[in-house]
Amino acid sequence: QSALTQPASVSGSPGQSITISCTGTSSDVGTYDYVSWFQQHPGKAPKLLIYDVSERPSGVSDRFSGSKSGNTASLTISGLQAEDEADYSCCSYAGGSTWVFGGGTKVTVL
Amino acid sequence: QLQLQESGPGLVKASETLSLTCTVSGGSISSSSYYWGWIRQPPGKGLEWIGSIYYSGSTYYNPSLKSRVTISVDTSKNLFSLKVNSLTAADTAVYYCARVVVAASALDDWGQGTLVTVSS
């Protein structure tokens, strides 16, 4: 069970759109439509943004969207805002009631 | 409003055993709709899933930690617990407990986390 691969950092200007990738294997992302994304501000607990690849929990802005193709999932943030500056982590179900996380991506708003 | 609260020592010695408890309030740990999990995050690093437990007591562990980890549940007290033995400095991390929605396999509610430092 290896960690999912995410870019270390992504940046964008206010109002722009950015996309964060999350690459797994055929044992996790490629097989299960149970990919989730979390936002984490410094010193805070992760907050669920996306589940089941593209579903948003109640209260999460529709500026956040998710997708998946093959072994790679993606999170897109549209209309980037200063408050979006945070760490973002992906997570995939890996079978047998086990989960695997990505290494996290730091988003900087320029 | 569901709340999860981790508790336990913030400093433990290398080679010893870490014990943490997650107390759940505002909801029942005995619901068939959820697992209950532990996740950790070393300083400056990514999240790592440790393991999870169902109210029935069924447990599921990260293969890389399985030999050192035990998770248990006490439905009468609405809490679940984590033990990690043979500690090293690499186990220094913020430890989180979380609720996992069975149907969506998503960790939808998290505790605030507790920093555990392993000292030599």
mmCIF file of C-alpha atoms in Angstrom:
data_model
loop_
_atom_site.group_PDB
_atom_site.id
_atom_site.type_symbol
_atom_site.label_atom_id
_atom_site.label_comp_id
_atom_site.label_asym_id
_atom_site.label_seq_id
_atom_site.Cartn_x
_atom_site.Cartn_y
_atom_site.Cartn_z
ATOM 1 C CA GLN A 1 0.000 0.000 0.000
ATOM 2 C CA SER A 2 1.928 3.050 -1.282
ATOM 3 C CA ALA A 3 0.909 6.667 -0.775
ATOM 4 C CA LEU A 4 -0.909 8.361 -3.625
ATOM 5 C CA THR A 5 1.205 10.872 -5.590
ATOM 6 C CA GLN A 6 0.368 14.572 -5.526
ATOM 7 C CA PRO A 7 2.407 17.596 -6.637
ATOM 8 C CA ALA A 8 4.110 19.295 -3.704
ATOM 9 C CA SER A 9 2.776 22.708 -4.601
ATOM 10 C CA VAL A 10 0.400 24.507 -6.967
ATOM 11 C CA SER A 11 -0.158 28.234 -7.224
ATOM 12 C CA GLY A 12 -2.545 30.598 -8.947
ATOM 13 C CA SER A 13 -3.796 34.157 -8.944
ATOM 14 C CA PRO A 14 -7.148 35.214 -7.487
ATOM 15 C CA GLY A 15 -9.983 34.359 -9.847
ATOM 16 C CA GLN A 16 -8.017 31.727 -11.730
ATOM 17 C CA SER A 17 -8.673 27.988 -11.766
ATOM 18 C CA ILE A 18 -6.134 25.428 -10.613
ATOM 19 C CA THR A 19 -6.106 21.635 -10.732
ATOM 20 C CA ILE A 20 -4.389 19.248 -8.329
ATOM 21 C CA SER A 21 -3.671 15.717 -9.486
ATOM 22 C CA CYS A 22 -3.639 12.550 -7.399
ATOM 23 C CA THR A 23 -2.117 9.447 -8.979
ATOM 24 C CA GLY A 24 -2.638 5.994 -7.553
ATOM 25 C CA THR A 25 -2.680 2.488 -8.947
ATOM 26 C CA SER A 26 -5.118 -0.085 -10.243
ATOM 27 C CA SER A 27 -5.417 -1.293 -6.630
ATOM 28 C CA ASP A 28 -6.942 1.930 -5.366
ATOM 29 C CA VAL A 29 -7.865 4.976 -7.490
ATOM 30 C CA GLY A 30 -8.151 2.924 -10.671
ATOM 31 C CA THR A 31 -10.590 0.409 -9.200
ATOM 32 C CA TYR A 32 -12.755 2.288 -6.721
ATOM 33 C CA ASP A 33 -14.901 5.391 -7.197
ATOM 34 C CA TYR A 34 -14.233 6.261 -3.568
ATOM 35 C CA VAL A 35 -11.786 9.123 -3.925
ATOM 36 C CA SER A 36 -12.096 12.009 -1.488
ATOM 37 C CA TRP A 37 -10.341 15.342 -1.064
ATOM 38 C CA PHE A 38 -9.553 17.303 2.086
ATOM 39 C CA GLN A 39 -8.613 20.913 2.776
ATOM 40 C CA GLN A 40 -6.362 21.612 5.743
ATOM 41 C CA HIS A 41 -5.395 25.022 7.079
ATOM 42 C CA PRO A 42 -2.304 25.276 9.311
ATOM 43 C CA GLY A 43 -2.850 23.785 12.747
ATOM 44 C CA LYS A 44 -6.352 22.613 11.865
ATOM 45 C CA ALA A 45 -7.950 19.239 11.212
ATOM 46 C CA PRO A 46 -8.656 18.191 7.617
ATOM 47 C CA LYS A 47 -12.059 19.165 6.226
ATOM 48 C CA LEU A 48 -13.863 16.945 3.709
ATOM 49 C CA LEU A 49 -14.350 18.771 0.393
ATOM 50 C CA ILE A 50 -15.183 15.997 -2.080
ATOM 51 C CA TYR A 51 -16.200 12.337 -1.702
ATOM 52 C CA ASP A 52 -17.107 9.583 -4.182
ATOM 53 C CA VAL A 53 -14.800 11.296 -6.740
ATOM 54 C CA SER A 54 -17.076 14.270 -7.420
ATOM 55 C CA GLU A 55 -19.703 14.668 -4.682
ATOM 56 C CA ARG A 56 -19.689 17.705 -2.382
ATOM 57 C CA PRO A 57 -20.874 17.563 1.232
ATOM 58 C CA SER A 58 -23.505 20.075 2.228
ATOM 59 C CA GLY A 59 -21.965 23.486 2.803
ATOM 60 C CA VAL A 60 -18.917 23.053 0.547
ATOM 61 C CA SER A 61 -18.610 25.694 -2.170
ATOM 62 C CA ASP A 62 -19.336 24.617 -5.751
ATOM 63 C CA ARG A 63 -16.001 26.202 -6.699
ATOM 64 C CA PHE A 64 -14.523 22.855 -5.676
ATOM 65 C CA SER A 65 -15.010 19.971 -8.098
ATOM 66 C CA GLY A 66 -13.539 16.506 -8.516
ATOM 67 C CA SER A 67 -13.016 14.046 -11.332
ATOM 68 C CA LYS A 68 -11.188 10.829 -12.154
ATOM 69 C CA SER A 69 -9.632 9.201 -15.187
ATOM 70 C CA GLY A 70 -7.941 5.845 -14.900
ATOM 71 C CA ASN A 71 -5.529 5.815 -11.987
ATOM 72 C CA THR A 72 -5.543 9.612 -11.578
ATOM 73 C CA ALA A 73 -8.050 11.764 -9.703
ATOM 74 C CA SER A 74 -8.161 15.546 -9.844
ATOM 75 C CA LEU A 75 -9.433 18.415 -7.738
ATOM 76 C CA THR A 76 -10.217 21.707 -9.457
ATOM 77 C CA ILE A 77 -10.637 24.962 -7.595
ATOM 78 C CA SER A 78 -12.398 27.604 -9.679
ATOM 79 C CA GLY A 79 -12.412 31.315 -8.950
ATOM 80 C CA LEU A 80 -9.427 31.007 -6.632
ATOM 81 C CA GLN A 81 -9.740 33.078 -3.445
ATOM 82 C CA ALA A 82 -7.254 34.028 -0.743
ATOM 83 C CA GLU A 83 -9.050 31.774 1.741
ATOM 84 C CA ASP A 84 -8.299 28.768 -0.498
ATOM 85 C CA GLU A 85 -4.630 28.944 0.462
ATOM 86 C CA ALA A 86 -4.162 25.696 2.350
ATOM 87 C CA ASP A 87 -2.933 22.116 2.031
ATOM 88 C CA TYR A 88 -5.049 19.688 0.001
ATOM 89 C CA SER A 89 -4.887 15.912 0.342
ATOM 90 C CA CYS A 90 -6.530 13.138 -1.627
ATOM 91 C CA CYS A 91 -7.602 9.798 -0.219
ATOM 92 C CA SER A 92 -8.709 6.601 -1.905
ATOM 93 C CA TYR A 93 -10.371 3.423 -0.714
ATOM 94 C CA ALA A 94 -7.940 0.565 -1.307
ATOM 95 C CA GLY A 95 -10.113 -2.463 -0.640
ATOM 96 C CA GLY A 96 -10.526 -4.588 2.459
ATOM 97 C CA SER A 97 -11.750 -1.589 4.476
ATOM 98 C CA THR A 98 -8.392 0.144 4.093
ATOM 99 C CA TRP A 99 -7.595 3.632 2.818
ATOM 100 C CA VAL A 100 -4.539 5.387 1.415
ATOM 101 C CA PHE A 101 -3.743 9.107 1.406
ATOM 102 C CA GLY A 102 -1.715 11.316 -0.894
ATOM 103 C CA GLY A 103 1.289 13.280 0.302
ATOM 104 C CA GLY A 104 -0.551 16.593 0.186
ATOM 105 C CA THR A 105 -0.327 19.675 -2.049
ATOM 106 C CA LYS A 106 0.267 23.206 -0.805
ATOM 107 C CA VAL A 107 -1.862 25.731 -2.678
ATOM 108 C CA THR A 108 -0.562 29.288 -2.782
ATOM 109 C CA VAL A 109 -2.707 32.213 -3.890
ATOM 110 C CA LEU A 110 -0.380 34.729 -5.529
ATOM 111 C CA GLN B 1 -23.618 17.972 15.908
ATOM 112 C CA LEU B 2 -21.117 15.119 16.055
ATOM 113 C CA GLN B 3 -17.925 15.784 17.977
ATOM 114 C CA LEU B 4 -14.827 13.624 18.277
ATOM 115 C CA GLN B 5 -12.195 14.366 20.907
ATOM 116 C CA GLU B 6 -8.796 12.716 21.156
ATOM 117 C CA SER B 7 -7.130 12.357 24.548
ATOM 118 C CA GLY B 8 -3.881 10.893 25.802
ATOM 119 C CA PRO B 9 -0.307 11.768 26.733
ATOM 120 C CA GLY B 10 1.526 14.300 24.612
ATOM 121 C CA LEU B 11 4.957 12.855 25.369
ATOM 122 C CA VAL B 12 5.942 9.204 25.398
ATOM 123 C CA LYS B 13 9.296 7.453 25.502
ATOM 124 C CA ALA B 14 10.851 5.449 22.723
ATOM 125 C CA SER B 15 10.240 1.686 22.900
ATOM 126 C CA GLU B 16 7.103 2.246 25.014
ATOM 127 C CA THR B 17 3.416 2.050 24.072
ATOM 128 C CA LEU B 18 1.218 4.984 23.043
ATOM 129 C CA SER B 19 -2.418 4.892 24.151
ATOM 130 C CA LEU B 20 -5.000 7.336 22.809
ATOM 131 C CA THR B 21 -8.765 7.524 23.215
ATOM 132 C CA CYS B 22 -11.360 9.132 20.967
ATOM 133 C CA THR B 23 -14.599 10.071 22.709
ATOM 134 C CA VAL B 24 -17.611 10.492 20.444
ATOM 135 C CA SER B 25 -20.460 12.827 21.405
ATOM 136 C CA GLY B 26 -23.585 13.915 19.560
ATOM 137 C CA GLY B 27 -23.985 10.516 17.903
ATOM 138 C CA SER B 28 -23.810 6.799 18.599
ATOM 139 C CA ILE B 29 -20.659 4.819 17.925
ATOM 140 C CA SER B 30 -22.910 1.767 17.511
ATOM 141 C CA SER B 31 -24.420 2.971 14.230
ATOM 142 C CA SER B 32 -24.097 0.456 11.397
ATOM 143 C CA SER B 33 -23.511 3.335 8.968
ATOM 144 C CA TYR B 34 -20.006 4.183 10.133
ATOM 145 C CA TYR B 35 -16.505 2.929 10.799
ATOM 146 C CA TRP B 36 -14.281 4.793 13.255
ATOM 147 C CA GLY B 37 -10.697 5.480 12.262
ATOM 148 C CA TRP B 38 -7.296 6.738 13.322
ATOM 149 C CA ILE B 39 -5.050 8.829 11.060
ATOM 150 C CA ARG B 40 -1.720 10.487 11.822
ATOM 151 C CA GLN B 41 0.353 13.293 10.335
ATOM 152 C CA PRO B 42 4.081 13.686 11.118
ATOM 153 C CA PRO B 43 5.222 17.321 11.355
ATOM 154 C CA GLY B 44 5.391 18.845 7.883
ATOM 155 C CA LYS B 45 4.301 15.629 6.181
ATOM 156 C CA GLY B 46 1.189 14.052 4.706
ATOM 157 C CA LEU B 47 -1.641 12.132 6.300
ATOM 158 C CA GLU B 48 -1.277 8.404 6.992
ATOM 159 C CA TRP B 49 -4.212 6.093 7.623
ATOM 160 C CA ILE B 50 -3.502 3.899 10.669
ATOM 161 C CA GLY B 51 -6.607 1.754 10.904
ATOM 162 C CA SER B 52 -10.305 1.616 11.641
ATOM 163 C CA ILE B 53 -12.888 -0.309 13.625
ATOM 164 C CA TYR B 54 -16.572 -1.145 13.260
ATOM 165 C CA TYR B 55 -18.888 -1.043 16.284
ATOM 166 C CA SER B 56 -18.960 -4.846 16.220
ATOM 167 C CA GLY B 57 -15.238 -4.863 16.949
ATOM 168 C CA SER B 58 -14.012 -5.777 13.458
ATOM 169 C CA THR B 59 -10.675 -4.080 12.839
ATOM 170 C CA TYR B 60 -8.747 -3.088 9.716
ATOM 171 C CA TYR B 61 -5.124 -1.931 9.798
ATOM 172 C CA ASN B 62 -2.566 -0.299 7.535
ATOM 173 C CA PRO B 63 -0.329 -3.237 6.528
ATOM 174 C CA SER B 64 2.801 -1.193 7.292
ATOM 175 C CA LEU B 65 1.705 -0.638 10.914
ATOM 176 C CA LYS B 66 -0.343 -3.755 11.573
ATOM 177 C CA SER B 67 2.262 -5.504 13.717
ATOM 178 C CA ARG B 68 2.407 -2.603 16.207
ATOM 179 C CA VAL B 69 -1.171 -1.274 16.278
ATOM 180 C CA THR B 70 -4.315 -2.274 18.165
ATOM 181 C CA ILE B 71 -7.667 -0.487 17.878
ATOM 182 C CA SER B 72 -10.551 -1.275 20.204
ATOM 183 C CA VAL B 73 -14.074 0.035 20.829
ATOM 184 C CA ASP B 74 -16.141 0.511 23.982
ATOM 185 C CA THR B 75 -19.748 0.984 22.904
ATOM 186 C CA SER B 76 -20.933 1.467 26.509
ATOM 187 C CA LYS B 77 -18.751 4.575 26.792
ATOM 188 C CA ASN B 78 -19.138 5.649 23.146
ATOM 189 C CA LEU B 79 -15.392 5.721 22.547
ATOM 190 C CA PHE B 80 -12.676 3.907 20.641
ATOM 191 C CA SER B 81 -8.978 3.611 21.356
ATOM 192 C CA LEU B 82 -5.589 3.260 19.709
ATOM 193 C CA LYS B 83 -2.445 1.559 20.979
ATOM 194 C CA VAL B 84 0.890 1.711 19.170
ATOM 195 C CA ASN B 85 3.793 -0.233 20.651
ATOM 196 C CA SER B 86 7.570 -0.224 20.144
ATOM 197 C CA LEU B 87 7.588 3.517 19.546
ATOM 198 C CA THR B 88 10.373 5.329 17.705
ATOM 199 C CA ALA B 89 10.911 8.985 16.791
ATOM 200 C CA ALA B 90 9.199 8.252 13.464
ATOM 201 C CA ASP B 91 5.916 7.853 15.360
ATOM 202 C CA THR B 92 5.980 11.521 16.391
ATOM 203 C CA ALA B 93 2.880 13.012 14.777
ATOM 204 C CA VAL B 94 -0.485 14.657 15.224
ATOM 205 C CA TYR B 95 -2.944 11.823 15.735
ATOM 206 C CA TYR B 96 -6.529 12.297 14.531
ATOM 207 C CA CYS B 97 -9.630 10.222 15.044
ATOM 208 C CA ALA B 98 -12.373 10.356 12.433
ATOM 209 C CA ARG B 99 -15.738 8.960 11.407
ATOM 210 C CA VAL B 100 -15.878 6.995 8.151
ATOM 211 C CA VAL B 101 -19.133 6.781 6.226
ATOM 212 C CA VAL B 102 -19.519 3.165 5.130
ATOM 213 C CA ALA B 103 -21.593 3.899 2.025
ATOM 214 C CA ALA B 104 -19.212 6.558 0.706
ATOM 215 C CA SER B 105 -15.963 5.321 2.237
ATOM 216 C CA ALA B 106 -15.326 8.948 3.200
ATOM 217 C CA LEU B 107 -13.903 10.370 6.422
ATOM 218 C CA ASP B 108 -16.516 13.045 7.036
ATOM 219 C CA ASP B 109 -15.902 14.184 10.615
ATOM 220 C CA TRP B 110 -12.570 14.599 12.375
ATOM 221 C CA GLY B 111 -11.331 15.336 15.857
ATOM 222 C CA GLN B 112 -9.080 18.344 16.380
ATOM 223 C CA GLY B 113 -6.003 16.129 16.646
ATOM 224 C CA THR B 114 -3.449 15.619 19.389
ATOM 225 C CA LEU B 115 0.318 15.965 19.047
ATOM 226 C CA VAL B 116 2.294 13.012 20.334
ATOM 227 C CA THR B 117 6.056 13.380 20.671
ATOM 228 C CA VAL B 118 8.263 10.328 21.110
ATOM 229 C CA SER B 119 11.369 11.137 23.115
ATOM 230 C CA SER B 120 14.543 9.160 23.424
#
